[in-house]
Amino acid sequence: MILLQSQSRFLLQTLLNRVQNLEKAVELDYHWVEFNDVRYHILVSTKNPNVLLLSVSLPTPPPEAVFMGGLPGGAIEAIKAAYGVVVHILDPPRDGFNLTLKLNLAKLPPDEEHRYALLVKIASVREVVLGAPLRVVLKHLASRTVVPDVDRVLALVHRPKESFFLVSQPDKVTVVFPMRFKDSVDTAFATSFLQEFVEARRAAGLNNAPPCLWSPTPPLELNEASAEALSANAGFVSFVIFPRHVEGKKLDRTVWNLSTFHAYVSYHVKCSEGFMHTRMRRRVESLIQALDRAKPGGEEKKKSPNSRSFKRLSLSEARANSIS
């Protein structure tokens, strides 16, 4: 199975190209969307080529997930901690976006390795912003505490008008994903995939992975959630995160994998569909070839190189051949 990278490849490549050509006054104006929920906009003017404006539009939160100032809780603090003096947050952001960052490329670290690491972190702005509240909860889990003044069941946005849930306890955090798909074929594939996903977790080599459960009905921890928030047609997936899963560098990987779990499942569902369509086309082609071979008189008999044919000659033809 393939895990998605945290950084936006297009954003990272754009930043690298811009840094390598700072002496060139080139105007940039790029728009694109990733993961079907986050929209990006890059703007660079020829008047100030060292400044790059990066705007980000986040998915619309459902009623149970609350944004503060248009951003998830803890996002501002996470941005300042991740980017330092290189990035300045514009208030208010550009129209149509939740966040606009002003990047001063002249303040990037001179060391190439550190500069590249910071650019990768900037290209991972989706993880930094949307994963901020999840990171706060998991940091408290690492110290075996819970976030003060926060409900025990916390809803976090991860897709347009869709959320997943955190159930926090001092010794563990249960993460519950209601799985929704618009297409009935995707729903059938996803349900089968998730059931196999849970079975694969029981393999001997995955003993240290978080426990995983799938159920067609919501877990008891979500009894207080609204019916709309729990409307899932592919069941519910639950992960139990323990302190050992968020120690040290494991925290970043855990935050990203949980934040993009639905995209991860959707990716493999589409891959499975493509694989089955390819197999079906090959099967149909082989059946058509078999039918063509079965047609009577469809092919002329081929003569072997050693085969000989004889023709009865008339008396005059025989005499002419003998004279010649």
mmCIF file of C-alpha atoms in Angstrom, residues 19 105-116 118:
data_model
loop_
_atom_site.group_PDB
_atom_site.id
_atom_site.type_symbol
_atom_site.label_atom_id
_atom_site.label_comp_id
_atom_site.label_asym_id
_atom_site.label_seq_id
_atom_site.Cartn_x
_atom_site.Cartn_y
_atom_site.Cartn_z
ATOM 1 C CA VAL A 19 14.459 30.133 -4.803
ATOM 2 C CA LEU A 105 12.491 34.194 0.448
ATOM 3 C CA ALA A 106 15.497 36.379 1.284
ATOM 4 C CA LYS A 107 15.270 35.201 4.916
ATOM 5 C CA LEU A 108 15.612 31.508 4.104
ATOM 6 C CA PRO A 109 18.532 29.716 5.831
ATOM 7 C CA PRO A 110 21.789 29.942 3.857
ATOM 8 C CA ASP A 111 22.562 26.267 4.477
ATOM 9 C CA GLU A 112 21.146 24.232 1.605
ATOM 10 C CA GLU A 113 19.979 21.309 3.751
ATOM 11 C CA HIS A 114 18.151 23.496 6.258
ATOM 12 C CA ARG A 115 16.681 25.611 3.465
ATOM 13 C CA TYR A 116 15.285 22.558 1.717
ATOM 14 C CA LEU A 118 12.044 24.514 5.602
#
